[in-house]
Amino acid sequence: MPAPAGRPSAVYLFGTCLLDLFLPEAGLDAVTLIEREGVAVHYPPEQSCCGQPAYSSGHPDEAREVTRAQLALFPEPWPIVVPSGSCGGMMKHHWPQLFEGDRDAGRAAAVAARVIEFSDFLVNVLHWQRPDQGAPARVAVHTSCSARREMGTHLTSWQLVDQLAHVTRVVHDHEPECCGFGGVFSIKHPDISGAMADDKTAALLTSGATEFVTADAGCLMNLNGKLAHDHQRLPGKHLATFLLERSQGRP
């Protein structure tokens, strides 16, 4: 994705439903990481869903109305940082398609053009690099399907982990494959979803990693839930939390 020209003085954060409701600490950690680099973060409190669940379920009209409610929330020309490649992909690539021929087509395209995924923003805009204050660790990285295939942000997640002096990134089997969450897919097809999560967690457990990170809350919840269900201990963290811990030296 083309990066915004220069370092902005301020950004918007689109927090995503899952981060807002289930992992708010990861959202706050993302805010801390950005603001620590001298960039103000604005969080429009009226924001809700990017519309992806309805859109991927074949309900474009409903998705359009959910999305339309977001378009007026980002009036300043600042980048819109999204700590989820899945939601970022929906906003960046599918919002313009969703509004083709609609009265808000121009506004949707203009907002979409400012969307940038969190790890992409850290690497390519802020050029984030902090001393690693954590203990030696072997870390596996999971990237959601949309983040990898629509946004290419598995590369920036790898780059952020690789620059940490005391971290060895473990490349695990099944790394490019789906965790089984897929939003409403896991609800409509629980048996298939469960089998995919089995494969993914088995690969993580045999990789030699001491923990895993991901920049997508849905994947994180799904994999952590599966590991907890199977009484397996392999800590999973959002990338923002992991980076803040490593760069501040806090547990």
Coordinates of C-alpha atoms in Angstrom, one line a residue:
M1 CA 0.0 0.0 0.0
P2 CA 1.3 3.5 -0.7
A3 CA 2.2 5.1 2.6
P4 CA 1.0 8.6 3.5
A5 CA 3.6 11.3 2.5
G6 CA 5.7 12.1 5.6
R7 CA 4.9 11.6 9.2
P8 CA 1.5 12.9 10.2
S9 CA 0.9 15.0 13.3
A10 CA -2.3 13.1 14.0
V11 CA -4.2 9.9 13.0
Y12 CA -7.6 8.4 13.5
L13 CA -7.8 4.9 15.0
F14 CA -10.6 2.6 13.8
G15 CA -10.7 0.3 16.7
T16 CA -12.7 -2.6 15.2
C17 CA -15.6 -4.3 17.0
L18 CA -13.6 -7.2 18.4
L19 CA -10.8 -5.0 19.8
D20 CA -13.3 -2.6 21.3
L21 CA -15.5 -5.2 22.9
F22 CA -13.1 -8.1 23.8
L23 CA -9.5 -6.8 23.7
P24 CA -9.6 -3.1 24.5
E25 CA -6.2 -3.3 26.2
A26 CA -4.7 -4.1 22.8
G27 CA -6.3 -1.1 21.3
L28 CA -4.9 1.1 24.1
D29 CA -1.5 -0.4 23.6
A30 CA -1.7 0.5 19.9
V31 CA -2.6 4.1 20.9
T32 CA 0.4 4.2 23.3
L33 CA 2.8 2.9 20.7
I34 CA 1.7 5.6 18.2
E35 CA 1.5 8.5 20.6
R36 CA 4.9 7.6 22.0
E37 CA 6.3 8.4 18.5
G38 CA 4.8 11.9 18.8
V39 CA 1.6 11.3 16.8
A40 CA -1.7 12.2 18.3
V41 CA -4.4 9.5 18.1
H42 CA -8.1 10.4 17.7
Y43 CA -10.8 7.8 18.4
P44 CA -14.2 8.8 17.1
P45 CA -16.5 7.2 19.8
E46 CA -19.4 6.7 17.4
Q47 CA -17.5 4.2 15.2
S48 CA -18.8 0.7 15.2
C49 CA -18.4 -2.0 12.5
C50 CA -16.6 -2.0 9.1
G51 CA -19.5 -4.0 7.6
Q52 CA -17.5 -7.1 6.8
P53 CA -19.8 -9.7 8.6
A54 CA -22.8 -8.6 6.5
Y55 CA -20.8 -8.2 3.3
S56 CA -19.1 -11.6 3.5
S57 CA -22.5 -13.2 4.3
G58 CA -24.0 -11.9 1.0
H59 CA -25.9 -8.9 2.4
P60 CA -24.5 -5.9 0.6
D61 CA -27.4 -3.6 1.4
E62 CA -27.1 -4.1 5.1
A63 CA -23.3 -3.8 4.9
R64 CA -23.6 -0.5 3.0
E65 CA -25.8 1.0 5.7
V66 CA -23.5 -0.1 8.5
T67 CA -20.6 1.4 6.6
R68 CA -22.4 4.6 5.6
A69 CA -22.7 5.4 9.3
Q70 CA -18.8 5.4 9.6
L71 CA -18.1 7.7 6.6
A72 CA -18.6 11.0 8.4
L73 CA -16.5 10.1 11.4
F74 CA -13.1 10.9 9.9
P75 CA -13.4 14.5 8.5
E76 CA -9.7 15.5 8.9
P77 CA -7.3 14.4 6.2
W78 CA -5.4 12.1 8.6
P79 CA -4.5 8.5 8.0
I80 CA -7.0 6.0 9.5
V81 CA -5.0 3.3 11.3
V82 CA -6.7 0.0 11.6
P83 CA -5.2 -2.6 14.1
S84 CA -6.6 -5.5 12.0
G85 CA -5.7 -6.5 8.5
S86 CA -9.1 -8.1 8.0
C87 CA -11.1 -4.9 8.8
G88 CA -8.4 -2.9 7.0
G89 CA -8.9 -5.0 3.9
M90 CA -12.6 -4.5 4.0
M91 CA -12.3 -0.7 4.3
K92 CA -9.5 -0.3 1.8
H93 CA -10.6 -2.6 -0.9
H94 CA -14.3 -3.3 -0.5
W95 CA -15.8 0.0 0.7
P96 CA -15.3 1.5 -2.8
Q97 CA -16.8 -1.5 -4.4
L98 CA -19.7 -1.5 -2.0
F99 CA -20.6 2.1 -2.9
E100 CA -20.2 2.0 -6.6
G101 CA -23.1 4.0 -8.1
D102 CA -24.2 5.2 -4.7
R103 CA -24.6 8.8 -3.6
D104 CA -21.7 8.3 -1.2
A105 CA -19.3 6.6 -3.7
G106 CA -16.9 9.5 -3.7
R107 CA -16.8 9.9 0.1
A108 CA -16.3 6.1 0.6
A109 CA -13.4 6.1 -1.9
A110 CA -11.8 9.1 -0.2
V111 CA -12.0 7.5 3.2
A112 CA -10.8 4.1 1.9
A113 CA -7.7 5.8 0.4
R114 CA -6.6 6.9 3.9
V115 CA -6.9 3.5 5.5
I116 CA -3.6 1.9 6.6
E117 CA -3.1 -1.3 8.7
F118 CA -1.4 -0.9 12.1
S119 CA 1.9 -2.8 11.4
D120 CA 2.1 -1.2 7.9
F121 CA 1.8 2.2 9.6
L122 CA 4.5 1.4 12.2
V123 CA 7.0 0.2 9.6
N124 CA 6.4 2.4 6.6
V125 CA 5.2 5.7 8.1
L126 CA 6.7 5.8 11.6
H127 CA 9.8 3.7 10.8
W128 CA 9.3 2.2 14.3
Q129 CA 12.3 0.8 16.0
R130 CA 12.9 0.6 19.7
P131 CA 15.5 -1.3 21.8
D132 CA 14.3 -4.8 22.8
Q133 CA 14.0 -4.9 26.6
G134 CA 12.4 -8.3 26.9
A135 CA 13.9 -11.7 27.7
P136 CA 15.0 -14.1 24.9
A137 CA 11.9 -15.6 23.2
R138 CA 11.0 -17.8 20.2
V139 CA 7.9 -16.2 18.6
A140 CA 5.5 -17.5 15.9
V141 CA 3.6 -14.9 13.8
H142 CA 0.0 -15.6 12.6
T143 CA -1.5 -13.3 10.0
S144 CA -5.1 -13.4 9.1
C145 CA -6.2 -14.4 5.5
S146 CA -7.3 -10.9 4.6
A147 CA -4.2 -9.3 6.1
R148 CA -1.9 -11.6 4.1
R149 CA -3.8 -11.6 0.8
E150 CA -5.4 -8.2 0.7
M151 CA -3.0 -6.0 2.6
G152 CA 0.3 -7.9 2.5
T153 CA 0.9 -7.1 6.1
H154 CA 2.4 -10.4 7.1
L155 CA 5.6 -8.8 5.7
T156 CA 5.4 -5.8 8.1
S157 CA 4.5 -8.0 11.0
W158 CA 7.6 -10.1 10.3
Q159 CA 9.7 -7.0 10.0
L160 CA 8.6 -5.7 13.4
V161 CA 9.3 -9.0 15.1
D162 CA 12.6 -9.5 13.3
Q163 CA 14.1 -6.2 14.4
L164 CA 13.8 -7.2 18.1
A165 CA 17.2 -8.2 19.2
H166 CA 16.2 -10.9 21.7
V167 CA 13.4 -12.5 19.6
T168 CA 13.8 -15.4 17.2
R169 CA 10.9 -15.6 14.8
V170 CA 9.8 -19.2 14.3
V171 CA 8.3 -20.1 10.9
H172 CA 5.7 -22.8 11.6
D173 CA 3.9 -25.2 9.4
H174 CA 0.5 -24.0 8.2
E175 CA 1.6 -20.4 8.6
P176 CA -0.2 -19.1 5.5
E177 CA -3.4 -21.1 6.3
C178 CA -6.6 -19.9 7.9
C179 CA -7.1 -20.2 11.7
G180 CA -10.7 -21.2 11.1
F181 CA -12.3 -18.1 12.5
G182 CA -13.4 -16.3 9.3
G183 CA -16.0 -14.2 11.1
V184 CA -19.4 -15.7 10.5
F185 CA -17.8 -18.7 8.9
S186 CA -17.0 -20.2 12.3
I187 CA -20.6 -19.9 13.3
K188 CA -22.1 -21.3 10.1
H189 CA -19.5 -24.1 9.7
P190 CA -18.3 -24.9 13.2
D191 CA -17.0 -28.4 12.4
I192 CA -14.9 -27.2 9.5
S193 CA -13.7 -24.2 11.5
G194 CA -12.8 -26.4 14.5
A195 CA -10.8 -28.7 12.3
M196 CA -8.9 -25.8 10.8
A197 CA -8.1 -24.5 14.3
D198 CA -6.9 -28.0 15.3
D199 CA -4.4 -27.9 12.4
K200 CA -3.3 -24.4 13.2
T201 CA -2.7 -24.9 16.9
A202 CA -1.0 -28.2 16.4
A203 CA 1.5 -26.5 14.1
L204 CA 2.1 -23.7 16.6
L205 CA 2.6 -26.2 19.4
T206 CA 5.2 -28.2 17.5
S207 CA 7.0 -25.2 16.2
G208 CA 9.1 -24.7 19.3
A209 CA 7.7 -21.2 19.8
T210 CA 7.3 -19.9 23.3
E211 CA 4.4 -17.6 22.3
F212 CA 2.7 -16.3 19.2
V213 CA 1.5 -12.9 18.0
T214 CA -1.0 -11.7 15.5
A215 CA -2.4 -8.3 14.5
D216 CA -5.9 -9.6 14.1
A217 CA -8.2 -9.9 17.2
G218 CA -10.5 -12.5 15.7
C219 CA -7.7 -14.9 14.9
L220 CA -6.2 -14.3 18.4
M221 CA -9.4 -15.0 20.2
N222 CA -10.0 -18.2 18.1
L223 CA -6.6 -19.6 18.6
N224 CA -6.4 -18.7 22.3
G225 CA -9.8 -20.2 22.8
K226 CA -8.8 -23.4 21.1
L227 CA -5.6 -23.7 23.1
A228 CA -7.4 -23.0 26.3
H229 CA -10.1 -25.6 25.5
D230 CA -7.4 -28.2 24.9
H231 CA -5.5 -27.2 28.1
Q232 CA -2.5 -26.2 26.1
R233 CA -0.2 -23.4 27.3
L234 CA 1.1 -21.2 24.5
P235 CA 0.5 -17.5 25.1
G236 CA -1.0 -15.5 22.2
K237 CA -0.9 -11.7 22.1
H238 CA -1.9 -8.9 19.8
L239 CA 1.1 -7.5 18.1
A240 CA 0.5 -4.1 19.7
T241 CA 0.7 -5.5 23.2
F242 CA 3.7 -7.7 22.3
L243 CA 5.6 -4.7 20.9
L244 CA 4.8 -2.4 23.9
E245 CA 5.9 -5.1 26.3
R246 CA 9.2 -5.7 24.5
S247 CA 9.9 -2.0 24.1
Q248 CA 9.0 -1.0 27.7
G249 CA 10.3 -4.1 29.4
R250 CA 7.0 -4.6 31.3
P251 CA 5.5 -8.1 31.7

